[in-house]
Amino acid sequence: MRYFTYDLGDVTNKSVDVLNYWTPTNTNTTIPRLNGNDKNDNKRISDLYVEDGSYLRLKTLQLGYTIPQSIISKIYMSSLRVFITGQNLLTFTKYSGPDPEIGQITSSNTLSRGVDIGTYPQAQTFTAGINITF
């Protein structure tokens, strides 16, 4: 994601971090000098954009309860189960981008692999349901 953060050659949103770019009066920064005339749009290959993308994610959790047979037999059911499922509930990471499971660039260029292209993070979803057997 940081790869596109400093890119002045497009019309995407920028991070507030871009305001801390290098200038002759601001030399204590890791953000390179911005140049609107840079042929590479300020995206030169650099280890500035490399970071640890490890993460731990609670991807799916389902909680359910099966109603006892003694209760449901009175309403002519053989089984009744209620449940709630949550997806993408928690992510623990030090990665600065929106999602450590970065988007995939479909390119044979070795330098493009593993680049966070700013895809939307995975949505957090909740689902509730009932399983009934008569």
mmCIF file with all atom_site columns, C-alpha atoms in Angstrom:
data_model
loop_
_atom_site.group_PDB
_atom_site.id
_atom_site.type_symbol
_atom_site.label_atom_id
_atom_site.label_alt_id
_atom_site.label_comp_id
_atom_site.label_asym_id
_atom_site.label_entity_id
_atom_site.label_seq_id
_atom_site.pdbx_PDB_ins_code
_atom_site.Cartn_x
_atom_site.Cartn_y
_atom_site.Cartn_z
_atom_site.occupancy
_atom_site.B_iso_or_equiv
_atom_site.pdbx_formal_charge
_atom_site.auth_seq_id
_atom_site.auth_comp_id
_atom_site.auth_asym_id
_atom_site.auth_atom_id
_atom_site.pdbx_PDB_model_num
ATOM 1   C CA . MET A 1 1   ? 0.000   0.000   0.000   1.00 0.00 ? 1   MET A CA 1
ATOM 2   C CA . ARG A 1 2   ? 2.813   2.406   0.802   1.00 0.00 ? 2   ARG A CA 1
ATOM 3   C CA . TYR A 1 3   ? 4.011   1.868   -2.753  1.00 0.00 ? 3   TYR A CA 1
ATOM 4   C CA . PHE A 1 4   ? 1.011   3.862   -3.999  1.00 0.00 ? 4   PHE A CA 1
ATOM 5   C CA . THR A 1 5   ? 0.885   6.282   -1.058  1.00 0.00 ? 5   THR A CA 1
ATOM 6   C CA . TYR A 1 6   ? 3.679   8.471   -2.427  1.00 0.00 ? 6   TYR A CA 1
ATOM 7   C CA . ASP A 1 7   ? 2.608   8.208   -6.077  1.00 0.00 ? 7   ASP A CA 1
ATOM 8   C CA . LEU A 1 8   ? 1.719   11.658  -7.424  1.00 0.00 ? 8   LEU A CA 1
ATOM 9   C CA . GLY A 1 9   ? 0.994   10.301  -10.891 1.00 0.00 ? 9   GLY A CA 1
ATOM 10  C CA . ASP A 1 10  ? -2.552  9.157   -10.236 1.00 0.00 ? 10  ASP A CA 1
ATOM 11  C CA . VAL A 1 11  ? -5.737  10.430  -8.648  1.00 0.00 ? 11  VAL A CA 1
ATOM 12  C CA . THR A 1 12  ? -6.043  8.013   -5.730  1.00 0.00 ? 12  THR A CA 1
ATOM 13  C CA . ASN A 1 13  ? -6.269  9.022   -2.096  1.00 0.00 ? 13  ASN A CA 1
ATOM 14  C CA . LYS A 1 14  ? -3.014  9.624   -0.282  1.00 0.00 ? 14  LYS A CA 1
ATOM 15  C CA . SER A 1 15  ? -2.059  8.949   3.304   1.00 0.00 ? 15  SER A CA 1
ATOM 16  C CA . VAL A 1 16  ? -1.542  11.850  5.680   1.00 0.00 ? 16  VAL A CA 1
ATOM 17  C CA . ASP A 1 17  ? 2.005   10.439  6.017   1.00 0.00 ? 17  ASP A CA 1
ATOM 18  C CA . VAL A 1 18  ? 2.826   12.017  2.670   1.00 0.00 ? 18  VAL A CA 1
ATOM 19  C CA . LEU A 1 19  ? 2.914   15.401  4.424   1.00 0.00 ? 19  LEU A CA 1
ATOM 20  C CA . ASN A 1 20  ? 6.104   14.272  6.201   1.00 0.00 ? 20  ASN A CA 1
ATOM 21  C CA . TYR A 1 21  ? 8.110   13.892  2.964   1.00 0.00 ? 21  TYR A CA 1
ATOM 22  C CA . TRP A 1 22  ? 11.771  14.904  2.690   1.00 0.00 ? 22  TRP A CA 1
ATOM 23  C CA . THR A 1 23  ? 12.580  18.582  2.192   1.00 0.00 ? 23  THR A CA 1
ATOM 24  C CA . PRO A 1 24  ? 15.779  20.526  2.837   1.00 0.00 ? 24  PRO A CA 1
ATOM 25  C CA . THR A 1 25  ? 14.223  21.633  6.138   1.00 0.00 ? 25  THR A CA 1
ATOM 26  C CA . ASN A 1 26  ? 12.763  18.188  6.976   1.00 0.00 ? 26  ASN A CA 1
ATOM 27  C CA . THR A 1 27  ? 15.674  15.777  6.637   1.00 0.00 ? 27  THR A CA 1
ATOM 28  C CA . ASN A 1 28  ? 14.714  13.482  9.542   1.00 0.00 ? 28  ASN A CA 1
ATOM 29  C CA . THR A 1 29  ? 12.150  11.367  7.655   1.00 0.00 ? 29  THR A CA 1
ATOM 30  C CA . THR A 1 30  ? 11.948  8.045   5.838   1.00 0.00 ? 30  THR A CA 1
ATOM 31  C CA . ILE A 1 31  ? 9.535   9.346   3.209   1.00 0.00 ? 31  ILE A CA 1
ATOM 32  C CA . PRO A 1 32  ? 11.304  10.316  -0.011  1.00 0.00 ? 32  PRO A CA 1
ATOM 33  C CA . ARG A 1 33  ? 11.204  13.716  -1.648  1.00 0.00 ? 33  ARG A CA 1
ATOM 34  C CA . LEU A 1 34  ? 8.045   14.172  -3.677  1.00 0.00 ? 34  LEU A CA 1
ATOM 35  C CA . ASN A 1 35  ? 8.403   15.206  -7.266  1.00 0.00 ? 35  ASN A CA 1
ATOM 36  C CA . GLY A 1 36  ? 5.437   15.610  -9.587  1.00 0.00 ? 36  GLY A CA 1
ATOM 37  C CA . ASN A 1 37  ? 7.779   15.352  -12.596 1.00 0.00 ? 37  ASN A CA 1
ATOM 38  C CA . ASP A 1 38  ? 9.349   12.019  -11.569 1.00 0.00 ? 38  ASP A CA 1
ATOM 39  C CA . LYS A 1 39  ? 9.048   9.563   -14.479 1.00 0.00 ? 39  LYS A CA 1
ATOM 40  C CA . ASN A 1 40  ? 8.501   6.769   -11.950 1.00 0.00 ? 40  ASN A CA 1
ATOM 41  C CA . ASP A 1 41  ? 5.849   8.735   -10.019 1.00 0.00 ? 41  ASP A CA 1
ATOM 42  C CA . ASN A 1 42  ? 7.972   8.508   -6.852  1.00 0.00 ? 42  ASN A CA 1
ATOM 43  C CA . LYS A 1 43  ? 7.684   4.695   -6.924  1.00 0.00 ? 43  LYS A CA 1
ATOM 44  C CA . ARG A 1 44  ? 11.258  3.594   -7.404  1.00 0.00 ? 44  ARG A CA 1
ATOM 45  C CA . ILE A 1 45  ? 12.070  0.065   -6.292  1.00 0.00 ? 45  ILE A CA 1
ATOM 46  C CA . SER A 1 46  ? 13.177  0.430   -2.685  1.00 0.00 ? 46  SER A CA 1
ATOM 47  C CA . ASP A 1 47  ? 13.254  -1.456  0.586   1.00 0.00 ? 47  ASP A CA 1
ATOM 48  C CA . LEU A 1 48  ? 11.222  1.449   1.981   1.00 0.00 ? 48  LEU A CA 1
ATOM 49  C CA . TYR A 1 49  ? 8.143   -0.460  0.851   1.00 0.00 ? 49  TYR A CA 1
ATOM 50  C CA . VAL A 1 50  ? 9.147   -3.826  2.357   1.00 0.00 ? 50  VAL A CA 1
ATOM 51  C CA . GLU A 1 51  ? 7.571   -4.721  5.678   1.00 0.00 ? 51  GLU A CA 1
ATOM 52  C CA . ASP A 1 52  ? 6.599   -7.753  7.718   1.00 0.00 ? 52  ASP A CA 1
ATOM 53  C CA . GLY A 1 53  ? 3.222   -8.966  6.509   1.00 0.00 ? 53  GLY A CA 1
ATOM 54  C CA . SER A 1 54  ? 2.745   -11.764 9.044   1.00 0.00 ? 54  SER A CA 1
ATOM 55  C CA . TYR A 1 55  ? -0.624  -11.917 10.760  1.00 0.00 ? 55  TYR A CA 1
ATOM 56  C CA . LEU A 1 56  ? -2.953  -14.007 12.870  1.00 0.00 ? 56  LEU A CA 1
ATOM 57  C CA . ARG A 1 57  ? -6.611  -13.898 11.882  1.00 0.00 ? 57  ARG A CA 1
ATOM 58  C CA . LEU A 1 58  ? -9.787  -15.299 13.378  1.00 0.00 ? 58  LEU A CA 1
ATOM 59  C CA . LYS A 1 59  ? -11.295 -16.090 9.992   1.00 0.00 ? 59  LYS A CA 1
ATOM 60  C CA . THR A 1 60  ? -14.525 -17.897 10.891  1.00 0.00 ? 60  THR A CA 1
ATOM 61  C CA . LEU A 1 61  ? -16.336 -18.553 14.158  1.00 0.00 ? 61  LEU A CA 1
ATOM 62  C CA . GLN A 1 62  ? -19.691 -20.292 14.465  1.00 0.00 ? 62  GLN A CA 1
ATOM 63  C CA . LEU A 1 63  ? -21.708 -20.588 17.648  1.00 0.00 ? 63  LEU A CA 1
ATOM 64  C CA . GLY A 1 64  ? -24.779 -22.784 17.666  1.00 0.00 ? 64  GLY A CA 1
ATOM 65  C CA . TYR A 1 65  ? -27.264 -24.388 19.963  1.00 0.00 ? 65  TYR A CA 1
ATOM 66  C CA . THR A 1 66  ? -29.304 -27.513 19.319  1.00 0.00 ? 66  THR A CA 1
ATOM 67  C CA . ILE A 1 67  ? -32.676 -27.368 21.029  1.00 0.00 ? 67  ILE A CA 1
ATOM 68  C CA . PRO A 1 68  ? -33.235 -30.469 23.189  1.00 0.00 ? 68  PRO A CA 1
ATOM 69  C CA . GLN A 1 69  ? -35.395 -33.231 21.692  1.00 0.00 ? 69  GLN A CA 1
ATOM 70  C CA . SER A 1 70  ? -37.761 -33.079 24.653  1.00 0.00 ? 70  SER A CA 1
ATOM 71  C CA . ILE A 1 71  ? -38.779 -29.538 23.642  1.00 0.00 ? 71  ILE A CA 1
ATOM 72  C CA . ILE A 1 72  ? -38.960 -29.843 19.845  1.00 0.00 ? 72  ILE A CA 1
ATOM 73  C CA . SER A 1 73  ? -40.833 -33.157 19.789  1.00 0.00 ? 73  SER A CA 1
ATOM 74  C CA . LYS A 1 74  ? -43.880 -31.253 21.063  1.00 0.00 ? 74  LYS A CA 1
ATOM 75  C CA . ILE A 1 75  ? -43.932 -29.165 17.854  1.00 0.00 ? 75  ILE A CA 1
ATOM 76  C CA . TYR A 1 76  ? -43.403 -32.131 15.507  1.00 0.00 ? 76  TYR A CA 1
ATOM 77  C CA . MET A 1 77  ? -39.755 -31.546 14.643  1.00 0.00 ? 77  MET A CA 1
ATOM 78  C CA . SER A 1 78  ? -36.966 -34.074 14.775  1.00 0.00 ? 78  SER A CA 1
ATOM 79  C CA . SER A 1 79  ? -34.221 -31.443 15.210  1.00 0.00 ? 79  SER A CA 1
ATOM 80  C CA . LEU A 1 80  ? -33.851 -27.693 15.576  1.00 0.00 ? 80  LEU A CA 1
ATOM 81  C CA . ARG A 1 81  ? -30.567 -25.822 15.677  1.00 0.00 ? 81  ARG A CA 1
ATOM 82  C CA . VAL A 1 82  ? -29.953 -22.057 15.774  1.00 0.00 ? 82  VAL A CA 1
ATOM 83  C CA . PHE A 1 83  ? -26.582 -20.535 14.968  1.00 0.00 ? 83  PHE A CA 1
ATOM 84  C CA . ILE A 1 84  ? -24.642 -17.353 14.300  1.00 0.00 ? 84  ILE A CA 1
ATOM 85  C CA . THR A 1 85  ? -21.491 -17.200 12.183  1.00 0.00 ? 85  THR A CA 1
ATOM 86  C CA . GLY A 1 86  ? -18.937 -14.422 12.007  1.00 0.00 ? 86  GLY A CA 1
ATOM 87  C CA . GLN A 1 87  ? -16.209 -14.059 9.389   1.00 0.00 ? 87  GLN A CA 1
ATOM 88  C CA . ASN A 1 88  ? -13.046 -11.925 9.480   1.00 0.00 ? 88  ASN A CA 1
ATOM 89  C CA . LEU A 1 89  ? -13.652 -11.070 13.118  1.00 0.00 ? 89  LEU A CA 1
ATOM 90  C CA . LEU A 1 90  ? -10.133 -10.234 14.311  1.00 0.00 ? 90  LEU A CA 1
ATOM 91  C CA . THR A 1 91  ? -6.758  -9.647  12.689  1.00 0.00 ? 91  THR A CA 1
ATOM 92  C CA . PHE A 1 92  ? -3.546  -9.220  14.663  1.00 0.00 ? 92  PHE A CA 1
ATOM 93  C CA . THR A 1 93  ? -0.715  -7.698  12.623  1.00 0.00 ? 93  THR A CA 1
ATOM 94  C CA . LYS A 1 94  ? 1.824   -4.902  12.557  1.00 0.00 ? 94  LYS A CA 1
ATOM 95  C CA . TYR A 1 95  ? 1.294   -4.514  8.817   1.00 0.00 ? 95  TYR A CA 1
ATOM 96  C CA . SER A 1 96  ? 0.473   -0.894  7.932   1.00 0.00 ? 96  SER A CA 1
ATOM 97  C CA . GLY A 1 97  ? -1.833  -1.667  5.007   1.00 0.00 ? 97  GLY A CA 1
ATOM 98  C CA . PRO A 1 98  ? -5.574  -2.270  5.183   1.00 0.00 ? 98  PRO A CA 1
ATOM 99  C CA . ASP A 1 99  ? -5.296  -6.071  4.920   1.00 0.00 ? 99  ASP A CA 1
ATOM 100 C CA . PRO A 1 100 ? -2.232  -8.328  5.249   1.00 0.00 ? 100 PRO A CA 1
ATOM 101 C CA . GLU A 1 101 ? -3.796  -10.729 2.710   1.00 0.00 ? 101 GLU A CA 1
ATOM 102 C CA . ILE A 1 102 ? -2.764  -8.421  -0.104  1.00 0.00 ? 102 ILE A CA 1
ATOM 103 C CA . GLY A 1 103 ? -4.300  -8.373  -3.555  1.00 0.00 ? 103 GLY A CA 1
ATOM 104 C CA . GLN A 1 104 ? -2.695  -10.355 -6.343  1.00 0.00 ? 104 GLN A CA 1
ATOM 105 C CA . ILE A 1 105 ? -1.077  -8.642  -9.299  1.00 0.00 ? 105 ILE A CA 1
ATOM 106 C CA . THR A 1 106 ? -1.460  -10.857 -12.347 1.00 0.00 ? 106 THR A CA 1
ATOM 107 C CA . SER A 1 107 ? 1.956   -10.247 -13.775 1.00 0.00 ? 107 SER A CA 1
ATOM 108 C CA . SER A 1 108 ? 4.947   -12.351 -14.621 1.00 0.00 ? 108 SER A CA 1
ATOM 109 C CA . ASN A 1 109 ? 7.179   -9.512  -13.405 1.00 0.00 ? 109 ASN A CA 1
ATOM 110 C CA . THR A 1 110 ? 9.059   -10.841 -10.387 1.00 0.00 ? 110 THR A CA 1
ATOM 111 C CA . LEU A 1 111 ? 9.226   -7.361  -8.851  1.00 0.00 ? 111 LEU A CA 1
ATOM 112 C CA . SER A 1 112 ? 5.411   -7.111  -8.821  1.00 0.00 ? 112 SER A CA 1
ATOM 113 C CA . ARG A 1 113 ? 4.741   -10.199 -6.729  1.00 0.00 ? 113 ARG A CA 1
ATOM 114 C CA . GLY A 1 114 ? 3.716   -9.528  -3.158  1.00 0.00 ? 114 GLY A CA 1
ATOM 115 C CA . VAL A 1 115 ? 2.954   -5.873  -3.840  1.00 0.00 ? 115 VAL A CA 1
ATOM 116 C CA . ASP A 1 116 ? -0.039  -4.513  -1.952  1.00 0.00 ? 116 ASP A CA 1
ATOM 117 C CA . ILE A 1 117 ? -2.044  -2.898  -4.722  1.00 0.00 ? 117 ILE A CA 1
ATOM 118 C CA . GLY A 1 118 ? -4.554  -1.392  -2.319  1.00 0.00 ? 118 GLY A CA 1
ATOM 119 C CA . THR A 1 119 ? -7.403  -3.850  -2.749  1.00 0.00 ? 119 THR A CA 1
ATOM 120 C CA . TYR A 1 120 ? -10.294 -3.472  -0.354  1.00 0.00 ? 120 TYR A CA 1
ATOM 121 C CA . PRO A 1 121 ? -9.912  -5.442  2.880   1.00 0.00 ? 121 PRO A CA 1
ATOM 122 C CA . GLN A 1 122 ? -12.103 -8.474  3.403   1.00 0.00 ? 122 GLN A CA 1
ATOM 123 C CA . ALA A 1 123 ? -15.500 -7.579  4.797   1.00 0.00 ? 123 ALA A CA 1
ATOM 124 C CA . GLN A 1 124 ? -16.507 -8.556  8.298   1.00 0.00 ? 124 GLN A CA 1
ATOM 125 C CA . THR A 1 125 ? -19.771 -10.475 8.039   1.00 0.00 ? 125 THR A CA 1
ATOM 126 C CA . PHE A 1 126 ? -22.301 -11.970 10.419  1.00 0.00 ? 126 PHE A CA 1
ATOM 127 C CA . THR A 1 127 ? -24.857 -14.612 9.488   1.00 0.00 ? 127 THR A CA 1
ATOM 128 C CA . ALA A 1 128 ? -27.636 -16.100 11.597  1.00 0.00 ? 128 ALA A CA 1
ATOM 129 C CA . GLY A 1 129 ? -29.605 -19.181 10.714  1.00 0.00 ? 129 GLY A CA 1
ATOM 130 C CA . ILE A 1 130 ? -31.869 -22.006 11.742  1.00 0.00 ? 130 ILE A CA 1
ATOM 131 C CA . ASN A 1 131 ? -31.594 -25.673 10.739  1.00 0.00 ? 131 ASN A CA 1
ATOM 132 C CA . ILE A 1 132 ? -34.910 -27.519 11.001  1.00 0.00 ? 132 ILE A CA 1
ATOM 133 C CA . THR A 1 133 ? -35.575 -31.188 10.347  1.00 0.00 ? 133 THR A CA 1
ATOM 134 C CA . PHE A 1 134 ? -39.154 -32.492 10.344  1.00 0.00 ? 134 PHE A CA 1
#
